[in-house]
Coordinates of C-alpha atoms in Angstrom, one line a residue:
Chain B
M7 CA 32.0 -58.7 -87.0
T8 CA 30.9 -61.3 -89.5
G9 CA 28.1 -62.1 -91.9
L10 CA 25.4 -60.0 -90.4
V11 CA 27.2 -56.7 -91.0
S12 CA 28.6 -57.4 -94.4
S13 CA 25.2 -58.5 -95.6
A14 CA 23.4 -55.4 -94.4
A15 CA 23.0 -52.7 -97.0
P16 CA 25.3 -49.8 -96.3
S17 CA 23.6 -46.5 -95.7
S18 CA 23.6 -44.1 -98.6
S19 CA 25.3 -41.4 -96.6
G20 CA 27.7 -43.4 -94.6
R21 CA 29.1 -46.9 -94.2
Y22 CA 29.4 -49.7 -91.7
P23 CA 32.8 -49.8 -90.1
S24 CA 34.6 -53.1 -90.0
G25 CA 34.6 -55.0 -86.8
R26 CA 38.3 -54.2 -86.4
E27 CA 37.7 -50.5 -87.0
L28 CA 34.9 -50.5 -84.4
L29 CA 37.0 -52.3 -81.8
E30 CA 39.9 -49.9 -82.3
A31 CA 37.6 -46.9 -81.9
M32 CA 36.1 -48.5 -78.8
G33 CA 39.6 -49.1 -77.4
L34 CA 40.6 -45.5 -78.0
A35 CA 37.4 -44.1 -76.3
S36 CA 38.0 -46.5 -73.4
R37 CA 41.5 -45.3 -72.9
Q38 CA 40.5 -41.7 -73.1
T39 CA 37.7 -42.2 -70.6
E40 CA 39.9 -44.1 -68.2
Q41 CA 42.4 -41.3 -68.3
R42 CA 39.7 -38.8 -67.5
M43 CA 38.3 -41.0 -64.7
E44 CA 41.8 -41.4 -63.3
A45 CA 42.1 -37.6 -63.1
L46 CA 38.6 -37.2 -61.6
L47 CA 38.7 -40.0 -58.9
P48 CA 40.2 -38.8 -55.7
V49 CA 43.7 -40.0 -54.7
P50 CA 43.4 -42.3 -51.7
A51 CA 44.1 -40.3 -48.6
Q52 CA 44.8 -41.4 -45.0
Y53 CA 41.9 -42.9 -43.1
I54 CA 39.5 -42.3 -46.1
G55 CA 41.8 -44.2 -48.4
R56 CA 39.9 -47.5 -48.2
V57 CA 36.7 -46.3 -49.8
Q58 CA 38.6 -44.3 -52.4
E59 CA 40.7 -47.4 -53.2
A60 CA 37.5 -49.5 -53.5
A61 CA 35.9 -46.9 -55.9
R62 CA 39.1 -47.1 -58.0
Y63 CA 39.1 -50.9 -57.9
A64 CA 35.6 -51.0 -59.1
V65 CA 36.1 -48.4 -61.9
F66 CA 39.3 -49.9 -63.2
A67 CA 38.2 -53.5 -63.1
G68 CA 37.9 -53.5 -66.9
G69 CA 34.9 -53.6 -69.1
K70 CA 34.1 -52.6 -72.6
R71 CA 33.2 -49.0 -71.7
L72 CA 30.2 -49.3 -74.0
R73 CA 28.5 -46.3 -72.5
P74 CA 31.4 -43.9 -72.9
F75 CA 31.7 -45.1 -76.5
L76 CA 28.0 -44.2 -77.0
V77 CA 28.6 -40.8 -75.5
K78 CA 31.6 -40.2 -77.7
S79 CA 29.8 -41.5 -80.8
S80 CA 26.6 -39.4 -80.2
S81 CA 28.9 -36.4 -79.5
A82 CA 30.7 -36.9 -82.9
L83 CA 27.4 -36.1 -84.7
F84 CA 27.2 -32.6 -83.2
G85 CA 30.8 -31.4 -83.0
V86 CA 31.0 -31.7 -79.2
S87 CA 34.5 -30.9 -77.8
E88 CA 36.6 -33.7 -76.4
D89 CA 36.7 -32.1 -72.9
N90 CA 32.9 -32.0 -72.8
W91 CA 32.1 -35.6 -74.0
L92 CA 34.8 -37.0 -71.8
Q93 CA 33.3 -35.5 -68.7
A94 CA 29.9 -37.0 -69.6
A95 CA 31.5 -40.3 -70.5
A96 CA 33.3 -40.5 -67.1
A97 CA 30.1 -39.6 -65.3
V98 CA 27.9 -42.2 -66.9
E99 CA 30.6 -44.9 -66.4
M100 CA 30.8 -44.0 -62.7
V101 CA 27.0 -44.5 -62.5
H102 CA 27.2 -47.8 -64.3
T103 CA 30.0 -48.9 -62.1
Y104 CA 28.2 -47.9 -58.9
S105 CA 25.2 -49.9 -60.1
L106 CA 27.4 -53.0 -60.6
V107 CA 29.0 -52.7 -57.1
H108 CA 25.6 -52.4 -55.4
D109 CA 24.1 -55.1 -57.6
D110 CA 26.9 -57.5 -56.6
L111 CA 26.3 -57.1 -52.9
P112 CA 25.0 -60.1 -51.0
C113 CA 21.6 -58.6 -50.4
M114 CA 21.2 -58.2 -54.2
D115 CA 22.7 -60.7 -56.6
D116 CA 25.4 -61.9 -54.2
D117 CA 28.1 -62.2 -56.9
T118 CA 31.6 -62.9 -55.9
L119 CA 33.3 -62.6 -59.3
R120 CA 33.0 -60.0 -62.1
R121 CA 35.1 -60.3 -65.2
G122 CA 37.2 -62.9 -63.4
K123 CA 38.1 -60.7 -60.5
P124 CA 36.7 -60.6 -57.0
T125 CA 33.7 -58.2 -56.7
T126 CA 34.3 -55.1 -54.7
H127 CA 32.7 -56.3 -51.5
V128 CA 34.8 -59.5 -51.7
Q129 CA 38.0 -57.6 -52.3
F130 CA 37.3 -55.1 -49.6
D131 CA 34.2 -55.6 -47.4
E132 CA 30.5 -55.0 -47.7
A133 CA 30.4 -51.7 -45.9
T134 CA 33.3 -50.3 -48.0
A135 CA 31.7 -51.5 -51.2
L136 CA 28.4 -49.9 -50.3
L137 CA 30.1 -46.6 -49.5
A138 CA 32.3 -46.8 -52.7
G139 CA 29.1 -47.2 -54.8
D140 CA 27.5 -44.2 -53.0
A141 CA 30.7 -42.3 -53.6
L142 CA 30.8 -43.0 -57.4
L143 CA 27.1 -42.0 -57.8
T144 CA 27.8 -38.8 -55.9
L145 CA 31.0 -38.0 -57.9
A146 CA 29.2 -38.5 -61.2
F147 CA 27.0 -35.5 -60.4
E148 CA 29.9 -33.4 -59.2
V149 CA 31.7 -34.2 -62.5
L150 CA 28.7 -33.0 -64.6
A151 CA 28.4 -29.8 -62.5
Q152 CA 32.0 -28.8 -63.3
P153 CA 32.7 -26.3 -66.1
A154 CA 34.7 -29.0 -68.0
A155 CA 31.3 -30.7 -68.8
H156 CA 30.2 -27.6 -70.7
A157 CA 30.8 -23.9 -70.6
D158 CA 27.1 -23.2 -70.3
P159 CA 25.7 -24.1 -66.9
A160 CA 22.2 -24.6 -68.4
V161 CA 23.6 -27.4 -70.5
R162 CA 25.2 -28.9 -67.4
C163 CA 21.9 -28.8 -65.6
A164 CA 20.2 -30.5 -68.5
L165 CA 22.7 -33.3 -68.4
I166 CA 22.4 -33.7 -64.7
A167 CA 18.6 -33.9 -64.8
K168 CA 18.9 -36.4 -67.6
L169 CA 21.4 -38.6 -65.8
A170 CA 19.3 -38.4 -62.5
Q171 CA 16.2 -39.5 -64.4
A172 CA 18.1 -42.3 -66.2
G173 CA 19.5 -43.5 -62.9
G174 CA 16.4 -43.0 -60.7
T175 CA 13.3 -45.0 -59.9
L176 CA 11.8 -44.3 -63.3
G177 CA 15.1 -45.5 -64.9
M178 CA 17.8 -47.9 -63.8
I179 CA 16.7 -48.3 -60.1
G180 CA 13.1 -48.9 -61.2
G181 CA 14.3 -51.6 -63.5
Q182 CA 16.3 -53.2 -60.8
M183 CA 13.2 -53.2 -58.5
M184 CA 11.1 -54.6 -61.3
D185 CA 13.7 -57.3 -61.8
M186 CA 13.4 -58.2 -58.2
E187 CA 9.6 -58.4 -58.5
A188 CA 9.8 -60.6 -61.6
P189 CA 9.9 -64.0 -59.9
N190 CA 6.7 -63.1 -58.1
S191 CA 5.0 -61.7 -61.2
D192 CA 3.8 -63.2 -64.4
F193 CA 5.6 -60.9 -66.8
G194 CA 4.6 -61.0 -70.4
Y195 CA 6.2 -59.4 -73.4
D196 CA 5.2 -55.8 -72.5
E197 CA 6.4 -56.1 -68.9
I198 CA 9.7 -57.5 -70.0
L199 CA 10.1 -54.7 -72.5
T200 CA 9.4 -52.2 -69.8
L201 CA 11.8 -53.8 -67.4
Q202 CA 14.7 -53.7 -70.0
K203 CA 13.9 -50.2 -71.0
L204 CA 14.2 -49.1 -67.4
K205 CA 17.1 -51.3 -66.3
T206 CA 19.5 -50.8 -69.1
G207 CA 17.7 -48.7 -71.7
A208 CA 17.5 -45.5 -69.6
L209 CA 21.3 -45.2 -69.2
F210 CA 21.8 -45.9 -72.9
E211 CA 19.3 -43.2 -73.7
F212 CA 21.4 -40.8 -71.6
C213 CA 24.5 -41.7 -73.5
C214 CA 22.8 -41.2 -76.9
E215 CA 21.3 -37.9 -75.9
A216 CA 24.4 -36.6 -74.3
G217 CA 25.8 -35.7 -77.8
P218 CA 22.8 -33.7 -78.9
I219 CA 22.5 -32.1 -75.4
L220 CA 26.1 -31.1 -75.4
G221 CA 26.0 -30.0 -79.0
G222 CA 23.0 -27.8 -78.6
A223 CA 21.0 -29.9 -81.1
S224 CA 17.3 -29.5 -81.8
E225 CA 14.6 -31.4 -80.0
A226 CA 14.0 -33.3 -83.2
E227 CA 17.6 -34.4 -83.3
R228 CA 17.4 -35.4 -79.6
A229 CA 14.3 -37.4 -80.3
L230 CA 16.0 -39.2 -83.2
L231 CA 18.9 -40.2 -80.9
R232 CA 16.4 -41.3 -78.3
D233 CA 14.8 -43.6 -80.8
Y234 CA 18.2 -44.9 -81.8
A235 CA 18.9 -45.6 -78.1
A236 CA 15.6 -47.5 -77.7
D237 CA 16.6 -49.8 -80.6
F238 CA 20.1 -50.1 -79.4
G239 CA 19.0 -51.0 -75.9
L240 CA 16.8 -53.8 -77.2
V241 CA 19.5 -55.1 -79.4
F242 CA 21.8 -55.1 -76.3
Q243 CA 19.3 -57.0 -74.2
I244 CA 18.2 -59.6 -76.8
S245 CA 21.8 -60.3 -77.8
D246 CA 22.7 -60.7 -74.1
D247 CA 19.8 -63.1 -73.7
L248 CA 21.0 -65.0 -76.9
I249 CA 24.5 -65.4 -75.3
D250 CA 22.8 -66.8 -72.2
A251 CA 20.6 -69.1 -74.3
I252 CA 23.1 -70.5 -76.8
G253 CA 26.5 -69.1 -75.9
D254 CA 29.7 -70.8 -74.9
S255 CA 30.4 -70.2 -71.2
G256 CA 34.1 -70.1 -71.8
K257 CA 33.9 -67.4 -74.4
A258 CA 31.1 -65.5 -72.6
G259 CA 33.2 -65.4 -69.4
K260 CA 30.2 -66.1 -67.3
T261 CA 27.7 -68.9 -66.6
V262 CA 25.3 -69.3 -69.5
G263 CA 21.9 -70.9 -69.5
K264 CA 21.1 -69.1 -66.2
D265 CA 17.8 -67.6 -67.5
E266 CA 16.3 -70.9 -68.5
A267 CA 17.6 -72.6 -65.3
Q268 CA 15.9 -69.9 -63.2
G269 CA 12.7 -70.1 -65.3
K270 CA 13.2 -66.4 -66.0
A271 CA 11.0 -64.9 -68.7
T272 CA 13.1 -63.2 -71.3
L273 CA 12.3 -61.8 -74.8
I274 CA 13.7 -65.1 -76.1
S275 CA 11.5 -67.4 -74.0
L276 CA 8.6 -65.2 -75.1
L277 CA 9.4 -64.8 -78.8
G278 CA 11.2 -68.1 -79.4
L279 CA 14.8 -68.3 -80.6
D280 CA 14.3 -67.9 -84.3
A281 CA 12.0 -64.9 -84.0
A282 CA 14.4 -63.3 -81.5
R283 CA 17.3 -63.7 -83.9
A284 CA 15.2 -62.1 -86.7
K285 CA 14.0 -59.4 -84.4
V286 CA 17.4 -58.4 -83.2
V287 CA 18.7 -57.9 -86.8
E288 CA 15.6 -56.0 -87.8
L289 CA 16.2 -53.7 -84.8
A290 CA 19.9 -53.1 -85.7
E291 CA 18.9 -52.2 -89.2
Q292 CA 16.2 -49.9 -87.9
A293 CA 18.7 -48.2 -85.6
A294 CA 21.2 -47.7 -88.4
A295 CA 18.6 -46.4 -90.7
R296 CA 17.7 -43.7 -88.3
L297 CA 21.1 -42.2 -88.8
D298 CA 20.9 -41.9 -92.6
G299 CA 21.0 -38.1 -92.5
F300 CA 24.3 -37.9 -90.5
G301 CA 26.8 -39.2 -93.0
P302 CA 30.2 -40.7 -92.0
A303 CA 30.1 -39.1 -88.5
A304 CA 27.5 -41.7 -87.6
D305 CA 29.4 -44.8 -88.8
S306 CA 30.2 -46.0 -85.3
L307 CA 26.6 -45.8 -84.2
R308 CA 25.6 -47.5 -87.4
G309 CA 27.9 -50.4 -86.8
L310 CA 27.6 -50.9 -83.1
P311 CA 24.3 -52.7 -82.9
F312 CA 25.6 -55.3 -85.4
M313 CA 28.7 -55.7 -83.3
L314 CA 26.6 -56.5 -80.2
I315 CA 24.8 -59.2 -82.2
D316 CA 28.0 -60.8 -83.3
R317 CA 29.7 -60.7 -79.9
E318 CA 30.2 -63.8 -77.9
S319 CA 30.6 -62.2 -74.4
Chain E
M4 CA 15.8 -23.5 -23.9
T5 CA 16.9 -22.8 -20.4
G6 CA 19.7 -21.1 -18.4
L7 CA 22.4 -21.2 -21.1
V8 CA 20.5 -19.0 -23.5
S9 CA 19.1 -16.5 -21.1
S10 CA 22.6 -16.0 -19.5
A11 CA 24.2 -15.3 -22.9
A12 CA 24.5 -11.6 -23.8
P13 CA 22.0 -10.8 -26.6
S14 CA 23.6 -9.6 -29.8
S15 CA 23.5 -5.8 -30.4
S16 CA 21.9 -6.2 -33.7
G17 CA 19.5 -9.0 -33.0
R18 CA 18.2 -11.2 -30.2
Y19 CA 18.0 -14.8 -29.1
P20 CA 14.6 -16.3 -29.8
S21 CA 13.0 -18.2 -27.0
G22 CA 13.0 -21.9 -27.1
R23 CA 9.3 -22.0 -27.9
E24 CA 9.8 -19.5 -30.8
L25 CA 12.6 -21.7 -32.2
L26 CA 10.6 -24.9 -31.9
E27 CA 7.7 -23.2 -33.7
A28 CA 9.9 -21.9 -36.4
M29 CA 11.5 -25.4 -36.8
G30 CA 8.1 -27.0 -36.9
L31 CA 7.0 -24.7 -39.7
A32 CA 10.1 -25.3 -41.8
S33 CA 9.7 -29.0 -41.3
R34 CA 6.1 -29.0 -42.5
Q35 CA 7.0 -26.8 -45.5
T36 CA 9.9 -29.1 -46.4
E37 CA 7.8 -32.3 -46.0
Q38 CA 5.2 -30.8 -48.3
R39 CA 7.8 -30.1 -50.9
M40 CA 9.3 -33.6 -50.5
E41 CA 5.8 -35.0 -50.8
A42 CA 5.5 -33.3 -54.2
L43 CA 9.0 -34.3 -55.3
L44 CA 9.0 -38.0 -54.4
P45 CA 7.5 -40.2 -57.1
V46 CA 4.1 -41.7 -56.4
P47 CA 4.5 -45.5 -56.1
A48 CA 3.7 -47.1 -59.4
Q49 CA 3.1 -50.7 -60.3
Y50 CA 6.1 -53.1 -60.1
I51 CA 8.4 -50.2 -59.1
G52 CA 6.2 -49.2 -56.2
R53 CA 8.1 -51.1 -53.6
V54 CA 11.3 -49.0 -53.8
Q55 CA 9.3 -45.8 -54.1
E56 CA 7.3 -46.7 -51.0
A57 CA 10.5 -47.5 -49.1
A58 CA 12.0 -44.1 -50.1
R59 CA 8.8 -42.4 -48.8
Y60 CA 8.8 -44.5 -45.6
A61 CA 12.4 -43.5 -44.9
V62 CA 11.8 -39.8 -45.7
F63 CA 8.6 -39.5 -43.7
A64 CA 9.8 -41.4 -40.6
G65 CA 10.0 -38.2 -38.7
G66 CA 13.0 -36.3 -37.5
K67 CA 13.7 -32.7 -36.5
R68 CA 14.5 -31.6 -40.0
L69 CA 17.4 -29.7 -38.7
R70 CA 19.1 -29.4 -42.0
P71 CA 16.1 -28.0 -43.8
F72 CA 15.8 -25.5 -41.0
L73 CA 19.4 -24.4 -41.5
V74 CA 18.8 -24.0 -45.2
K75 CA 15.8 -21.8 -44.5
S76 CA 17.6 -19.8 -41.8
S77 CA 20.7 -19.2 -43.9
S78 CA 18.4 -18.2 -46.8
A79 CA 16.5 -15.7 -44.6
L80 CA 19.7 -13.7 -44.4
F81 CA 19.9 -13.1 -48.2
G82 CA 16.3 -12.7 -49.3
V83 CA 16.1 -16.1 -51.0
S84 CA 12.6 -17.1 -52.3
E85 CA 10.6 -19.8 -50.6
D86 CA 10.5 -21.9 -53.8
N87 CA 14.3 -21.8 -54.0
W88 CA 15.2 -22.7 -50.4
L89 CA 12.5 -25.4 -50.2
Q90 CA 14.1 -27.1 -53.2
A91 CA 17.6 -27.1 -51.5
A92 CA 16.1 -28.1 -48.1
A93 CA 14.3 -31.1 -49.8
A94 CA 17.5 -32.1 -51.5
V95 CA 19.7 -32.1 -48.4
E96 CA 17.1 -33.9 -46.4
M97 CA 17.0 -36.6 -49.1
V98 CA 20.7 -37.0 -48.9
H99 CA 20.6 -37.1 -45.1
T100 CA 17.9 -39.7 -45.3
Y101 CA 19.7 -41.9 -47.8
S102 CA 22.8 -41.8 -45.5
L103 CA 20.7 -43.0 -42.6
V104 CA 19.1 -45.8 -44.6
H105 CA 22.4 -47.1 -45.8
D106 CA 24.0 -46.6 -42.4
D107 CA 21.3 -48.7 -40.8
L108 CA 22.0 -51.7 -43.1
P109 CA 23.3 -54.9 -41.5
C110 CA 26.7 -54.5 -43.2
M111 CA 27.1 -51.0 -41.6
D112 CA 25.6 -50.3 -38.1
D113 CA 22.9 -53.0 -38.3
D114 CA 20.3 -50.9 -36.6
T115 CA 16.7 -52.3 -36.5
L116 CA 15.0 -49.2 -34.9
R117 CA 15.2 -45.6 -35.7
R118 CA 13.0 -43.1 -33.9
G119 CA 11.1 -46.0 -32.5
K120 CA 10.2 -47.4 -35.9
P121 CA 11.6 -50.3 -37.8
T122 CA 14.5 -49.2 -40.0
T123 CA 13.8 -49.3 -43.8
H124 CA 15.5 -52.7 -44.4
V125 CA 13.5 -54.2 -41.5
Q126 CA 10.2 -52.8 -42.8
F127 CA 11.0 -53.8 -46.4
D128 CA 14.1 -55.8 -47.1
E129 CA 17.8 -55.1 -47.5
A130 CA 17.8 -54.9 -51.3
T131 CA 14.9 -52.5 -51.3
A132 CA 16.5 -50.3 -48.7
L133 CA 19.7 -50.2 -50.6
L134 CA 17.9 -49.2 -53.8
A135 CA 15.7 -46.7 -51.9
G136 CA 18.8 -45.0 -50.5
D137 CA 20.3 -44.9 -54.0
A138 CA 17.1 -43.5 -55.3
L139 CA 17.0 -40.7 -52.7
L140 CA 20.6 -39.7 -53.4
T141 CA 19.9 -39.6 -57.2
L142 CA 16.7 -37.7 -56.7
A143 CA 18.4 -35.0 -54.6
F144 CA 20.6 -34.0 -57.6
E145 CA 17.6 -34.1 -60.0
V146 CA 15.8 -31.7 -57.6
L147 CA 18.7 -29.3 -57.5
A148 CA 18.9 -29.3 -61.3
Q149 CA 15.3 -28.2 -61.7
P150 CA 14.5 -24.5 -62.4
A151 CA 12.6 -24.4 -59.1
A152 CA 15.9 -24.5 -57.3
H153 CA 17.0 -21.2 -58.9
A154 CA 16.3 -19.4 -62.1
D155 CA 20.0 -19.1 -62.9
P156 CA 21.5 -22.5 -63.9
A157 CA 24.9 -21.4 -62.8
V158 CA 23.6 -21.1 -59.2
R159 CA 22.0 -24.6 -59.6
C160 CA 25.3 -26.0 -60.7
A161 CA 27.1 -24.3 -57.7
L162 CA 24.6 -25.9 -55.3
I163 CA 25.0 -29.3 -57.0
A164 CA 28.8 -29.2 -56.8
K165 CA 28.6 -28.1 -53.2
L166 CA 26.2 -30.9 -52.2
A167 CA 28.2 -33.5 -54.1
Q168 CA 31.4 -32.4 -52.3
A169 CA 29.6 -32.4 -48.9
G170 CA 28.2 -35.9 -49.6
G171 CA 31.3 -37.4 -51.2
T172 CA 34.5 -39.0 -50.0
L173 CA 35.9 -35.7 -48.8
G174 CA 32.7 -35.1 -46.9
M175 CA 30.0 -37.4 -45.4
I176 CA 31.2 -40.7 -47.0
G177 CA 34.8 -40.0 -46.0
G178 CA 33.6 -39.4 -42.5
Q179 CA 31.7 -42.7 -42.4
M180 CA 34.8 -44.5 -43.7
M181 CA 36.9 -42.8 -41.1
D182 CA 34.4 -43.8 -38.4
M183 CA 34.8 -47.4 -39.6
E184 CA 38.6 -47.1 -39.4
A185 CA 38.4 -45.6 -35.9
P186 CA 38.4 -48.9 -33.9
N187 CA 41.7 -49.9 -35.6
S188 CA 43.3 -46.4 -35.2
D189 CA 44.4 -44.5 -32.2
F190 CA 42.6 -41.3 -32.9
G191 CA 43.5 -38.2 -30.9
Y192 CA 41.8 -34.8 -30.8
D193 CA 42.7 -33.7 -34.3
E194 CA 41.6 -36.9 -35.9
I195 CA 38.2 -36.8 -34.1
L196 CA 37.7 -33.2 -35.2
T197 CA 38.4 -34.2 -38.8
L198 CA 36.1 -37.2 -38.5
Q199 CA 33.2 -35.1 -37.2
K200 CA 33.9 -32.3 -39.7
L201 CA 33.6 -34.8 -42.5
K202 CA 30.8 -37.0 -41.2
T203 CA 28.3 -34.4 -40.1
G204 CA 30.0 -31.0 -40.6
A205 CA 30.1 -31.1 -44.4
L206 CA 26.4 -31.4 -44.8
F207 CA 25.8 -28.6 -42.2
E208 CA 28.2 -26.5 -44.3
F209 CA 26.1 -27.1 -47.4
C210 CA 23.0 -26.0 -45.5
C211 CA 24.6 -22.8 -44.2
E212 CA 26.1 -21.9 -47.5
A213 CA 22.9 -22.7 -49.5
G214 CA 21.5 -19.3 -48.4
P215 CA 24.4 -17.2 -49.6
I216 CA 24.7 -19.3 -52.8
L217 CA 21.0 -19.0 -53.6
G218 CA 21.0 -15.3 -52.6
G219 CA 24.1 -14.4 -54.7
A220 CA 26.0 -13.3 -51.7
S221 CA 29.7 -12.3 -51.7
E222 CA 32.5 -14.8 -51.1
A223 CA 33.1 -13.1 -47.8
E224 CA 29.5 -13.7 -46.7
R225 CA 29.8 -17.4 -47.8
A226 CA 33.0 -17.7 -45.8
L227 CA 31.2 -16.2 -42.7
L228 CA 28.4 -18.8 -43.0
R229 CA 31.0 -21.5 -43.5
D230 CA 32.6 -20.5 -40.2
Y231 CA 29.2 -20.5 -38.5
A232 CA 28.6 -24.0 -39.9
A233 CA 31.9 -25.2 -38.5
D234 CA 31.0 -23.9 -35.0
F235 CA 27.5 -25.3 -35.4
G236 CA 28.8 -28.7 -36.4
L237 CA 31.0 -29.0 -33.4
V238 CA 28.2 -27.9 -31.0
F239 CA 26.0 -30.5 -32.6
Q240 CA 28.6 -33.2 -32.1
I241 CA 29.7 -32.3 -28.6
S242 CA 26.1 -31.9 -27.4
D243 CA 25.3 -35.3 -29.0
D244 CA 28.3 -36.9 -27.2
L245 CA 27.1 -35.2 -23.9
I246 CA 23.7 -36.8 -24.3
D247 CA 25.4 -40.1 -24.7
A248 CA 27.7 -39.5 -21.7
I249 CA 25.2 -38.1 -19.2
G250 CA 21.8 -38.3 -20.9
D251 CA 18.6 -40.1 -19.9
S252 CA 18.0 -42.9 -22.3
G253 CA 14.2 -42.5 -22.0
K254 CA 14.4 -38.8 -22.9
A255 CA 17.1 -39.4 -25.5
G256 CA 15.0 -42.1 -27.2
K257 CA 18.1 -44.2 -27.7
T258 CA 20.7 -46.2 -25.8
V259 CA 23.1 -43.8 -23.9
G260 CA 26.5 -44.6 -22.7
K261 CA 27.3 -46.4 -25.9
D262 CA 30.5 -44.5 -26.6
E263 CA 32.1 -45.3 -23.3
A264 CA 31.0 -48.9 -23.4
Q265 CA 32.6 -49.2 -26.9
G266 CA 35.7 -47.5 -25.7
K267 CA 35.1 -45.0 -28.5
A268 CA 37.3 -41.8 -28.4
T269 CA 35.0 -38.8 -28.4
L270 CA 35.7 -35.1 -27.8
I271 CA 34.4 -35.7 -24.3
S272 CA 36.6 -38.6 -23.5
L273 CA 39.5 -36.5 -24.9
L274 CA 38.6 -33.1 -23.3
G275 CA 36.9 -34.3 -20.1
L276 CA 33.3 -33.6 -19.2
D277 CA 33.7 -30.1 -17.7
A278 CA 36.0 -28.8 -20.5
A279 CA 33.6 -30.2 -23.1
R280 CA 30.7 -28.4 -21.4
A281 CA 32.6 -25.1 -21.4
K282 CA 33.8 -25.6 -24.9
V283 CA 30.3 -26.2 -26.3
V284 CA 29.0 -23.0 -24.8
E285 CA 32.0 -21.1 -26.0
L286 CA 31.4 -22.4 -29.6
A287 CA 27.7 -21.5 -29.5
E288 CA 28.6 -17.9 -28.4
Q289 CA 31.2 -17.8 -31.1
A290 CA 28.8 -19.0 -33.7
A291 CA 26.2 -16.4 -32.7
A292 CA 28.7 -13.6 -32.6
R293 CA 29.6 -14.3 -36.2
L294 CA 26.1 -13.1 -37.2
D295 CA 26.3 -9.7 -35.5
G296 CA 26.1 -7.9 -38.8
F297 CA 22.8 -9.5 -39.9
G298 CA 20.2 -8.2 -37.5
P299 CA 17.0 -9.9 -36.6
A300 CA 17.0 -12.1 -39.8
A301 CA 19.8 -14.1 -38.1
D302 CA 17.9 -14.7 -34.9
S303 CA 17.2 -18.4 -35.7
L304 CA 20.8 -19.1 -36.5
R305 CA 21.8 -17.3 -33.3
G306 CA 19.6 -19.4 -31.1
L307 CA 19.9 -22.8 -32.7
P308 CA 23.3 -23.8 -31.2
F309 CA 22.1 -23.0 -27.7
M310 CA 19.0 -25.1 -28.4
L311 CA 21.2 -28.0 -29.4
I312 CA 23.1 -27.7 -26.1
D313 CA 19.8 -27.7 -24.1
R314 CA 18.2 -30.6 -25.9
E315 CA 17.8 -34.0 -24.2
S316 CA 17.5 -36.1 -27.4

């Protein structure tokens, strides 16, 4: 967390947490969510063990656990119990993980490494990775159907419907399909926006709305968090594109410059580097400003977009 | 429907429907379920259309719609509304279809034809088939979370949990994993029973319990339908193995003799042909007898196991 955050005006009713504070808060949410996922994932049993091991391998391969942190942070605004948000955080992280496992398969991106470790189909085999992804997606819905997700089954159903929409063809899967169509299409700004909104934005929207849904908030409050999620998703995507465009491949932990090499249209290639940098800060400020009414409980959500901008990986 | 059925003693409180009656009833349930699925599946939209078309292609590739018929038949015992059972029937058929699409992929069974038509990844491509399967699994849970599935969200959650368990690592996915481990293991009778119970039995159990769950039946009634499902699942598997062992490949619409050629342990190779034939009739009679208390409403469920035995494909 550097210049961008300290130069931003603090909200009248809250403040921007320091980079260290945010990292510590993220680390705590990550440990809590991993503990919950450990309890929810089946223990590898005879004959079936391989697919269960593969699911665990994929889930515990590391990662920032950004989605669980969003669930926890949106829940903090509405007094949601720890038991409840943890269940939603575990479910969305399982869905995110399944999407990575399937995305890495040879018929999709054919990636052999993720976060420096062999991808699931390399460590196990393709069939096992395919089934492990299927298993994680299935388990996510089971987890949300359990009473631990919320005492009121109507709330559990609302979460399930929201997650299914976020992960379906009008959400993440649609975004992946659109990404596959991109090389054969002449996407402009609007199409790239739509693609990102579907591919990564929909799951972020689930995370940000999980809090108000679990906390029984008003539709106006849900809409507010939905708008925050839209800003957040764009900040995530543009900052990701910036890392690819100007990042250091050692620090990023992945190949950079891929988009340009592939001739891929991104918001940066469409806006230009300077405009993209200005846009991403404007979006982060807009996201933070939406939370003015929430006081200190919203500090994490206020600071997070700026942290994304400052990240190097 | 031939000798086997007419020689079985009719139940005191119901009767065995004729083969023609059963086929007509199955055809009706199939048309009803297809109509519901047509309404539930998203209409192919620009850029995303390909994955939605692939999902539709897989769903409307035909099939007996045995699982929807089980849902309808178990629902008939407990006065479940058409709107409710149709939603459950559509959901389970989507899960069944996704499992076929993923099973057919090159990294799994590598099948190029299903019911005489190109499999989804052959008709489209592997990545699209993978995503279409993911989309169908996701949509199944969305469908069960909708009010159309049941007015009471607690009932919807119970159905969702049941479907997730039936489709997860301790159900269908576990069975597929165990099937993959089979060539490297020396499976005996118990292991083959477990494999079948997981691979196909769990989803049948969902179908048979959907009725009592939707109809608010007692736990004793749920247990009774669960026992029926266990018998039914075994009849399904043994009769399937019998077609493979002695069937006519033209009538079966698929290669027969595959199990023996692959040296695959089946209940038939373990029991012997004569004992397997006797066992399957005994199981069908046992399944029917469990429904003695239900009167004519259970006629479909009574006749169905015998129909499976008499089928040639």
